[in-house]
Amino acid sequence: GNSGATSSSAGSSSASTSSFDGNFVLGFDQDFPPYGYVGDDGSYTGFDIDLAQAVCDREGWKLVPTPISWDAKDTLLNSGQITCIWNGFTIEGREDGYAFTDPYMENRQVVVVPASSDVQQLSDLAGKNVITQADSAALDVLSEGGSQEELGKSFGNLQTIDNYNTAFMMLESGQVDAIAIDYPVAVFNIGDKTSEFRILDENLNSEHFGVGFAKTDDGAQLAKTVEADLQALDSEGTAKELCEKYADQGVSYDLWCLPKA
Amino acid sequence: MDFGTMMGMLLSGYRISIIIFAVTLVGSIPLGMLVALGRLSKFKPLSLLMQLFISVLRGTPLMLQMFAVSFMPYYVFGLKTDANFPMIAVLISFVINYAAYFAEIYRSGIQSIPRGQYEAAEVLGYSSRQTFQRIVLPQVVKRVLPAMGNEVVTLVKDTSLAFSLGVLEMFTQARAIVTSQRTMAAFAVAALIYWVTCLIIEYVMRHIEKRLDYYHD
Amino acid sequence: MDFGTMMGMLLSGYRISIIIFAVTLVGSIPLGMLVALGRLSKFKPLSLLMQLFISVLRGTPLMLQMFAVSFMPYYVFGLKTDANFPMIAVLISFVINYAAYFAEIYRSGIQSIPRGQYEAAEVLGYSSRQTFQRIVLPQVVKRVLPAMGNEVVTLVKDTSLAFSLGVLEMFTQARAIVTSQRTMAAFAVAALIYWVTCLIIEYVMRHIEKRLDYYHD
Amino acid sequence: MTNAEKHDARASRHQIPVPDASVSQILGLPAVYVKGARKSFSGREVLHDVSLSIARGEVVSVIGPSGAGKSTLLRCLTLLDTFDAGELYYGSLRVTEQDENGRASYSKDASAKARMQFGIVFQNYNLFPHFTVMRNVCDAPIAVQGRDPAKVEEEAKQILERLGLSEHAEKVPNQLSGGQQQRVAIARALAMHPKVLYFDEATSALDPRLTADMRRIIRELAADGMAIGTVTHEMGFARDVSDRVAFLLDGRIVEEGPADEVMDNPTDARVREFLATAED
Amino acid sequence: MTNAEKHDARASRHQIPVPDASVSQILGLPAVYVKGARKSFSGREVLHDVSLSIARGEVVSVIGPSGAGKSTLLRCLTLLDTFDAGELYYGSLRVTEQDENGRASYSKDASAKARMQFGIVFQNYNLFPHFTVMRNVCDAPIAVQGRDPAKVEEEAKQILERLGLSEHAEKVPNQLSGGQQQRVAIARALAMHPKVLYFDEATSALDPRLTADMRRIIRELAADGMAIGTVTHEMGFARDVSDRVAFLLDGRIVEEGPADEVMDNPTDARVREFLATAED
Ligand SMILES: Nc1ncnc2c1ncn2[C@@H]1O[C@H](COP(=O)(O)OP(=O)(O)OP(=O)(O)O)[C@@H](O)[C@H]1O
Ligand SMILES: Nc1ncnc2c1ncn2[C@@H]1O[C@H](COP(=O)(O)OP(=O)(O)OP(=O)(O)O)[C@@H](O)[C@H]1O
Ligand SMILES: [Mg+2]
Ligand SMILES: [Mg+2]
């Protein structure tokens, strides 16, 4: 990399590195609404994808949203097949592995139970079967070394699944008692079935989303560029607009946390 | 994560994989034979039913079959199921699915027994059942062994599909380690464990093949 | 999402699935035969090598084989690969993997041809190559057809593994729709498409079986 | 047609008692009796109106040129194939019924009962390749007839001894020579104590000494009351072993009678011609 | 040992010129010649020091009781199995070399050359089930010998005609009767123009007329200079068709000589006994 990469302030210059050719390949898990998923028209949509589109518009990049297999995300990033992971991507616990932007969004992990459940607060979960997505932030929080390790240990069983859709079916049919999940994802999946599911008032934790790039000089430089663009989008009000667009899916501008430029 | 922890996780998953593997074999090997016999039955409706069974179970993804088994009781019959049910659903789905594959292999084996064998048995007065058990089956075993080998080896790895219902077998453990540790090492170890398992299977198969080598036709 | 959009997505994924399916068959059917012949070769090193090849490729998950093929150029040779490479890696992995399975089926078929056929050919002076092409192979085709049916039908569904390298085949499309639409409808449609595909395969297989029914031994 | 007349004349020389339900309990019925049998393969009739019977204690050989339909007749008699038309009796047991179209129909029950009455030694033996010689011989008597295993084995040993197979009792068929395999097939059939025993090419793999043995064994079995039917192309053997010979030509029995009579003085010109070439 | 002496005496009556590299171009060598051949199956020797030759134009039959080793000898002569020890020549072509342990070793090249010189009709035919009769006969001459397809087919038609198979040319083997299948096997071998033709049980599935035809055909082939080796248990056929007969007993040739001589006046007591049972 070179030292002239502090172009973050202007927000109009593109990264001038050899490996980045202006195709902004955004790796995401398409099973992760509302951040990235398949819209009703069949094209990729979601809060993070719209946000990335706005960044690319500013930079004159071409956005290439690329669904990836979560197993391959690091390999893809390191080998340059994707430019970044931008997908409700939790920073906490991953600081060492990626070149992150500053956190732009606060997120919280919550617990969903059936409306009729006798579980009212986190402590009621003792001895219950709780499920969460494999390699999710919620899982990190509840397992060894996480901030809710003790709670996790009190569960009867902490299971994982590859897809929250299945988790909700399991919850509905009685195979699990609760789901630990990102708040917006919970809202999305509950949809209009608010009479059947209930989100506990008590949060598991709060954490932050960032955009993850490869931990290289190029990656760090791109992270700075994107970070500056996000700040610009915030100041022009685009960020707020997008939050409102996805408000019914649990996104809220209250959670926007990127420090102003 | 140190190597010991990793191996601990993988082996705990391996235990589940092996249970699925073993139960599937024990269940589907005989069930497949019944399906094959139904398929070859001269009673047309039974034969067609079995043909449909085989076609649907081979023709649709095992993962979806697992979903169907797991969620049918609740969504179709309104019955609540419990935390043990996913594993049961996995086992039921695997047994039924593999029975369909095995049935096709058995069918080809049964059909490959020379007509003369059936004729000799018929004239000697063996009932169909006796002909099958004493004359046909032992010879079929020898003939289908290699094709069975393929399916059994596939089964070892198909156990990873159990994760779709939240059952944590070895591959899912490996995947969890890979994503959290950001290296493919756990996958490599898992692959090795799979391979060793398959080597054992191959060894057993070869051993049976040799034992049946005392005759040829 | 309306039904048309969903079908559009599924069918675009189906196109990819079919490409993987077709390329795999076209590549692995002959390659598997070469592997089987190597496996049966009297030249021990070749035979052992092919045995190892078959064992490793059957014994480890196809997904990991795809990872290996896909990331090898970069991680081992430092070569950057481009956006088309994942599909190429998928195709290479599938062809090699299925060749191993087919090889085992061929082997059993070749070994089941009665010794008398080889002896007659030997005395008539056929070269090994001619014996194979004119006498053995046509009879093997008839014998392995049912076992091949199992593998071909498995292949249709295995195309879903291509997603591990980001190749969007039908099943991944279905999963994405299921996630965003919160209903299993897309899975049901995908299952139906798979099943119809398998029905077509079964039909073709039965047709070939019938054509080969002009003789029996 | 002259040939048909001659045939009829010849047949009447050996009038067969026609079985009848009302006399089904009477002894002296032929052990097997077929009348007016027809059989076609894909439209081509290979058996035309064939009638034949074998009495208890009688040895009957069907001879005739290749492709005449001998094996087909035998397959139908052993219920491995079905006559298209005709009546088939085993003793008093009626195996075929005539349906409304004049075609033969077989009842499961009668077929099963009939099968307990006959045995056959196949031309290509059809031994069970996965059983030892001993097991090939003993399995059916034990499993099908429910006889005492120890006694069956004892008897099997005697049969094998008699057929010169004692030292091969624990081999599997593919370790045996052709003649040895054929003798195992004979042993297997004998162990079932059949009332009628058929041979398809009784001696095709036997050397002269074993052929002589076979002739002796067949005569002994007949003397004990067994009915024996053989299909053979060895005229010498047919003449020596048979009480009666039926000459099958293009799916018709064109000549039938005592072995010496038919073979020394055939009335049918084609039979004469056939036997002449066989002797020169 | 008296038997061995007798055997030697008999053999010397028909002195065979021992092939030798220096005279390999000289005509008059036997078409096939084997000396001192041995063969064991899992430790049990089933051929002990067997020597035999067949000259061009000569018909030689190997006879003997079941299990004597006739098929084994034939398998080794046709290179389907290997002698453990002994020398094997086809004309001037030496097929086996003796290795340092006195065991026979086969070179690939010589074996391949030898195979072009002989044909065999297998006891169980081994027809190619997926080929029609015509293709069974024509495939090898076209594919192996590279002959002109049209001419081969023309010739095949004649051979089939001669063997009475014309109407079956387009059938596949499993649609044929036993005798028909055997004749197809004969046609297949003849189409290759072998110098030596072997038959394992030449007539096992043939009726007397076809047996007579077979005898005539074999004699004609021999008259054209072909060497014919047969293994048979039909003494009549052996005597009629053969110039010379070798009697194999327990893996030894105990008697050998002109057919009439051996069969009418066997010197070996066991042969006498064997032939006696065959005749009574
Ligand atoms: N499955 C079949 N399909 C068509 N034709 C057949 C079939 N089986 C037999 N045939 C024909 O029926 C005729 C009678 O055959 P069969 O086997 O009864 O003759 P055979 O008298 O036993 O002759 P051989 O002495 O050669 O064994 C033959 O012309 C034969 O080709
Ligand atoms: N593969 C084998 N393994 C063991 N023993 C064998 C094998 N093949 C043949 N034998 C034995 O070798 C001996 C000679 O067998 P062979 O088949 O040569 O006899 P044959 O003279 O052809 O008899 P036949 O007239 O009955 O065909 C027999 O005792 C037989 O049991
Ligand atoms: Mg016949
Ligand atoms: Mg033999």
CSV table of N, CA and C in Angstrom, one decimal, chain B residues 62-150:
chain,number,residue,atom,x,y,z
B,62,LEU,N,-32.6,-35.8,0.2
B,62,LEU,CA,-32.7,-36.4,1.6
B,62,LEU,C,-33.0,-35.3,2.6
B,63,MET,N,-32.4,-34.1,2.4
B,63,MET,CA,-32.6,-33.1,3.3
B,63,MET,C,-34.1,-32.7,3.4
B,64,LEU,N,-34.8,-32.7,2.3
B,64,LEU,CA,-36.2,-32.3,2.3
B,64,LEU,C,-37.0,-33.5,2.9
B,65,GLN,N,-36.6,-34.7,2.7
B,65,GLN,CA,-37.3,-35.8,3.3
B,65,GLN,C,-37.2,-35.7,4.8
B,66,MET,N,-36.0,-35.2,5.3
B,66,MET,CA,-35.8,-35.1,6.7
B,66,MET,C,-36.8,-34.0,7.2
B,67,PHE,N,-36.9,-32.9,6.5
B,67,PHE,CA,-37.8,-31.8,6.9
B,67,PHE,C,-39.2,-32.4,6.9
B,68,ALA,N,-39.6,-33.1,5.9
B,68,ALA,CA,-40.9,-33.7,5.9
B,68,ALA,C,-41.2,-34.6,7.1
B,69,VAL,N,-40.3,-35.5,7.4
B,69,VAL,CA,-40.5,-36.4,8.5
B,69,VAL,C,-40.5,-35.6,9.8
B,70,SER,N,-39.7,-34.6,9.9
B,70,SER,CA,-39.5,-33.9,11.2
B,70,SER,C,-40.7,-33.0,11.5
B,71,PHE,N,-41.3,-32.3,10.4
B,71,PHE,CA,-42.3,-31.3,10.7
B,71,PHE,C,-43.7,-31.8,10.3
B,72,MET,N,-43.8,-32.9,9.7
B,72,MET,CA,-45.1,-33.5,9.3
B,72,MET,C,-46.0,-33.6,10.6
B,73,PRO,N,-45.5,-34.2,11.6
B,73,PRO,CA,-46.4,-34.5,12.8
B,73,PRO,C,-47.0,-33.2,13.3
B,74,TYR,N,-46.3,-32.1,13.3
B,74,TYR,CA,-46.9,-30.8,13.8
B,74,TYR,C,-47.7,-30.1,12.7
B,75,TYR,N,-47.1,-29.9,11.5
B,75,TYR,CA,-47.8,-29.1,10.6
B,75,TYR,C,-49.0,-29.8,9.9
B,76,VAL,N,-48.9,-31.1,9.9
B,76,VAL,CA,-50.0,-31.9,9.2
B,76,VAL,C,-51.0,-32.4,10.3
B,77,PHE,N,-50.5,-32.9,11.4
B,77,PHE,CA,-51.3,-33.6,12.4
B,77,PHE,C,-51.5,-32.8,13.7
B,78,GLY,N,-50.8,-31.7,13.7
B,78,GLY,CA,-50.9,-30.8,14.9
B,78,GLY,C,-50.3,-31.4,16.2
B,79,LEU,N,-49.5,-32.4,16.0
B,79,LEU,CA,-48.8,-33.0,17.2
B,79,LEU,C,-47.5,-32.3,17.5
B,80,LYS,N,-47.4,-31.9,18.8
B,80,LYS,CA,-46.1,-31.3,19.2
B,80,LYS,C,-45.1,-32.4,19.3
B,81,THR,N,-43.9,-32.1,18.9
B,81,THR,CA,-42.8,-33.1,19.1
B,81,THR,C,-41.8,-32.5,20.1
B,82,ASP,N,-40.9,-33.4,20.5
B,82,ASP,CA,-40.0,-32.8,21.5
B,82,ASP,C,-38.5,-32.8,21.0
B,83,ALA,N,-37.6,-32.5,22.0
B,83,ALA,CA,-36.3,-32.3,21.6
B,83,ALA,C,-35.6,-33.5,21.0
B,84,ASN,N,-36.1,-34.7,21.4
B,84,ASN,CA,-35.4,-35.9,20.8
B,84,ASN,C,-35.8,-36.2,19.4
B,85,PHE,N,-36.9,-35.5,19.0
B,85,PHE,CA,-37.5,-35.9,17.7
B,85,PHE,C,-36.6,-35.6,16.5
B,86,PRO,N,-35.8,-34.5,16.5
B,86,PRO,CA,-35.0,-34.4,15.3
B,86,PRO,C,-34.1,-35.6,15.0
B,87,MET,N,-33.5,-36.1,16.0
B,87,MET,CA,-32.6,-37.3,15.8
B,87,MET,C,-33.5,-38.5,15.3
B,88,ILE,N,-34.6,-38.6,15.9
B,88,ILE,CA,-35.5,-39.7,15.4
B,88,ILE,C,-35.9,-39.5,14.0
B,89,ALA,N,-36.2,-38.2,13.7
B,89,ALA,CA,-36.6,-37.9,12.3
B,89,ALA,C,-35.4,-38.2,11.3
B,90,VAL,N,-34.2,-37.8,11.8
B,90,VAL,CA,-33.0,-38.1,11.0
B,90,VAL,C,-32.9,-39.6,10.7
B,91,LEU,N,-33.1,-40.4,11.7
B,91,LEU,CA,-32.9,-41.8,11.6
B,91,LEU,C,-33.9,-42.4,10.7
B,92,ILE,N,-35.2,-42.0,10.9
B,92,ILE,CA,-36.3,-42.5,10.1
B,92,ILE,C,-36.0,-42.2,8.6
B,93,SER,N,-35.7,-40.9,8.4
B,93,SER,CA,-35.5,-40.5,7.0
B,93,SER,C,-34.3,-41.2,6.3
B,94,PHE,N,-33.2,-41.4,7.1
B,94,PHE,CA,-32.1,-42.1,6.5
B,94,PHE,C,-32.4,-43.5,6.2
B,95,VAL,N,-33.1,-44.2,7.1
B,95,VAL,CA,-33.4,-45.6,6.9
B,95,VAL,C,-34.3,-45.7,5.6
B,96,ILE,N,-35.3,-44.9,5.5
B,96,ILE,CA,-36.2,-45.0,4.4
B,96,ILE,C,-35.5,-44.6,3.1
B,97,ASN,N,-34.7,-43.6,3.1
B,97,ASN,CA,-34.0,-43.1,1.9
B,97,ASN,C,-33.1,-44.2,1.4
B,98,TYR,N,-32.3,-44.7,2.3
B,98,TYR,CA,-31.3,-45.7,1.9
B,98,TYR,C,-31.9,-47.0,1.5
B,99,ALA,N,-33.1,-47.3,2.1
B,99,ALA,CA,-33.8,-48.5,1.7
B,99,ALA,C,-34.1,-48.4,0.2
B,100,ALA,N,-34.5,-47.2,-0.2
B,100,ALA,CA,-34.8,-47.1,-1.7
B,100,ALA,C,-33.6,-47.3,-2.5
B,101,TYR,N,-32.5,-46.8,-2.1
B,101,TYR,CA,-31.3,-47.1,-2.9
B,101,TYR,C,-30.9,-48.5,-2.9
B,102,PHE,N,-30.9,-49.1,-1.7
B,102,PHE,CA,-30.5,-50.5,-1.6
B,102,PHE,C,-31.5,-51.4,-2.4
B,103,ALA,N,-32.7,-51.0,-2.4
B,103,ALA,CA,-33.7,-51.8,-3.1
B,103,ALA,C,-33.4,-51.9,-4.6
B,104,GLU,N,-32.9,-50.9,-5.2
B,104,GLU,CA,-32.6,-50.9,-6.6
B,104,GLU,C,-31.4,-51.8,-6.8
B,105,ILE,N,-30.4,-51.8,-5.9
B,105,ILE,CA,-29.3,-52.6,-6.0
B,105,ILE,C,-29.7,-54.1,-5.9
B,106,TYR,N,-30.5,-54.4,-4.9
B,106,TYR,CA,-31.0,-55.7,-4.7
B,106,TYR,C,-31.7,-56.2,-5.9
B,107,ARG,N,-32.5,-55.4,-6.4
B,107,ARG,CA,-33.3,-55.8,-7.6
B,107,ARG,C,-32.4,-56.2,-8.7
B,108,SER,N,-31.4,-55.5,-9.0
B,108,SER,CA,-30.5,-55.8,-10.1
B,108,SER,C,-29.8,-57.1,-9.8
B,109,GLY,N,-29.4,-57.3,-8.5
B,109,GLY,CA,-28.8,-58.5,-8.1
B,109,GLY,C,-29.7,-59.7,-8.2
B,110,ILE,N,-30.9,-59.6,-7.8
B,110,ILE,CA,-31.9,-60.7,-7.9
B,110,ILE,C,-32.1,-61.1,-9.3
B,111,GLN,N,-32.2,-60.0,-10.2
B,111,GLN,CA,-32.5,-60.3,-11.6
B,111,GLN,C,-31.3,-60.9,-12.3
B,112,SER,N,-30.1,-60.8,-11.7
B,112,SER,CA,-29.0,-61.3,-12.4
B,112,SER,C,-28.7,-62.8,-12.1
B,113,ILE,N,-29.5,-63.4,-11.1
B,113,ILE,CA,-29.3,-64.8,-10.8
B,113,ILE,C,-29.8,-65.6,-12.1
B,114,PRO,N,-29.0,-66.5,-12.6
B,114,PRO,CA,-29.4,-67.2,-13.8
B,114,PRO,C,-30.8,-67.9,-13.6
B,115,ARG,N,-31.6,-68.0,-14.7
B,115,ARG,CA,-32.9,-68.6,-14.6
B,115,ARG,C,-32.8,-70.1,-14.1
B,116,GLY,N,-31.7,-70.7,-14.6
B,116,GLY,CA,-31.5,-72.1,-14.2
B,116,GLY,C,-31.6,-72.4,-12.7
B,117,GLN,N,-31.1,-71.4,-11.9
B,117,GLN,CA,-31.1,-71.6,-10.5
B,117,GLN,C,-32.6,-71.6,-10.0
B,118,TYR,N,-33.4,-70.7,-10.5
B,118,TYR,CA,-34.8,-70.7,-10.1
B,118,TYR,C,-35.5,-71.9,-10.6
B,119,GLU,N,-35.1,-72.4,-11.8
B,119,GLU,CA,-35.8,-73.6,-12.3
B,119,GLU,C,-35.4,-74.8,-11.5
B,120,ALA,N,-34.2,-74.9,-11.1
B,120,ALA,CA,-33.8,-76.1,-10.3
B,120,ALA,C,-34.5,-76.0,-9.0
B,121,ALA,N,-34.6,-74.8,-8.4
B,121,ALA,CA,-35.3,-74.7,-7.1
B,121,ALA,C,-36.7,-75.0,-7.2
B,122,GLU,N,-37.3,-74.6,-8.3
B,122,GLU,CA,-38.8,-74.8,-8.5
B,122,GLU,C,-39.1,-76.3,-8.6
B,123,VAL,N,-38.3,-77.0,-9.4
B,123,VAL,CA,-38.5,-78.4,-9.6
B,123,VAL,C,-38.3,-79.1,-8.3
B,124,LEU,N,-37.3,-78.7,-7.5
B,124,LEU,CA,-37.1,-79.4,-6.2
B,124,LEU,C,-38.2,-79.1,-5.2
B,125,GLY,N,-39.1,-78.2,-5.5
B,125,GLY,CA,-40.2,-77.9,-4.7
B,125,GLY,C,-40.0,-76.9,-3.6
B,126,TYR,N,-38.9,-76.1,-3.7
B,126,TYR,CA,-38.7,-75.0,-2.8
B,126,TYR,C,-39.8,-74.0,-2.9
B,127,SER,N,-40.3,-73.5,-1.8
B,127,SER,CA,-41.3,-72.5,-1.9
B,127,SER,C,-40.6,-71.2,-2.4
B,128,SER,N,-41.3,-70.2,-2.8
B,128,SER,CA,-40.7,-69.0,-3.2
B,128,SER,C,-39.8,-68.4,-2.1
B,129,ARG,N,-40.3,-68.5,-0.9
B,129,ARG,CA,-39.6,-68.0,0.2
B,129,ARG,C,-38.3,-68.7,0.4
B,130,GLN,N,-38.4,-70.1,0.4
B,130,GLN,CA,-37.2,-70.9,0.5
B,130,GLN,C,-36.2,-70.6,-0.6
B,131,THR,N,-36.7,-70.6,-1.8
B,131,THR,CA,-35.8,-70.3,-3.0
B,131,THR,C,-35.1,-69.0,-2.7
B,132,PHE,N,-35.8,-68.0,-2.3
B,132,PHE,CA,-35.2,-66.8,-2.0
B,132,PHE,C,-34.1,-66.9,-0.9
B,133,GLN,N,-34.5,-67.4,0.2
B,133,GLN,CA,-33.6,-67.4,1.3
B,133,GLN,C,-32.4,-68.3,1.1
B,134,ARG,N,-32.6,-69.5,0.5
B,134,ARG,CA,-31.5,-70.4,0.5
B,134,ARG,C,-30.7,-70.4,-0.8
B,135,ILE,N,-31.4,-70.1,-1.9
B,135,ILE,CA,-30.7,-70.1,-3.2
B,135,ILE,C,-30.3,-68.8,-3.7
B,136,VAL,N,-31.3,-67.9,-3.7
B,136,VAL,CA,-31.1,-66.6,-4.4
B,136,VAL,C,-30.3,-65.6,-3.5
B,137,LEU,N,-30.8,-65.4,-2.3
B,137,LEU,CA,-30.1,-64.4,-1.4
B,137,LEU,C,-28.6,-64.6,-1.2
B,138,PRO,N,-28.2,-65.8,-0.9
B,138,PRO,CA,-26.7,-65.9,-0.7
B,138,PRO,C,-25.9,-65.6,-1.9
B,139,GLN,N,-26.5,-65.8,-3.1
B,139,GLN,CA,-25.8,-65.5,-4.3
B,139,GLN,C,-25.9,-64.0,-4.6
B,140,VAL,N,-27.0,-63.4,-4.3
B,140,VAL,CA,-27.2,-62.0,-4.5
B,140,VAL,C,-26.2,-61.2,-3.7
B,141,VAL,N,-26.0,-61.6,-2.4
B,141,VAL,CA,-25.1,-60.9,-1.5
B,141,VAL,C,-23.8,-60.8,-2.2
B,142,LYS,N,-23.3,-61.9,-2.8
B,142,LYS,CA,-22.0,-61.8,-3.5
B,142,LYS,C,-22.0,-60.8,-4.6
B,143,ARG,N,-23.1,-60.8,-5.4
B,143,ARG,CA,-23.2,-59.9,-6.5
B,143,ARG,C,-23.3,-58.5,-6.3
B,144,VAL,N,-24.0,-58.1,-5.2
B,144,VAL,CA,-24.3,-56.7,-4.9
B,144,VAL,C,-23.3,-56.0,-4.1
B,145,LEU,N,-22.4,-56.8,-3.5
B,145,LEU,CA,-21.4,-56.2,-2.6
B,145,LEU,C,-20.7,-55.0,-3.1
B,146,PRO,N,-20.2,-55.0,-4.4
B,146,PRO,CA,-19.4,-53.8,-4.8
B,146,PRO,C,-20.4,-52.6,-4.9
B,147,ALA,N,-21.6,-52.8,-5.4
B,147,ALA,CA,-22.5,-51.6,-5.5
B,147,ALA,C,-22.9,-51.1,-4.2
B,148,MET,N,-23.0,-52.0,-3.2
B,148,MET,CA,-23.4,-51.6,-1.9
B,148,MET,C,-22.2,-50.8,-1.3
B,149,GLY,N,-21.0,-51.2,-1.6
B,149,GLY,CA,-19.8,-50.5,-1.1
B,149,GLY,C,-20.0,-49.0,-1.4
B,150,ASN,N,-20.3,-48.7,-2.6
B,150,ASN,CA,-20.5,-47.3,-3.0
B,150,ASN,C,-21.5,-46.6,-2.1
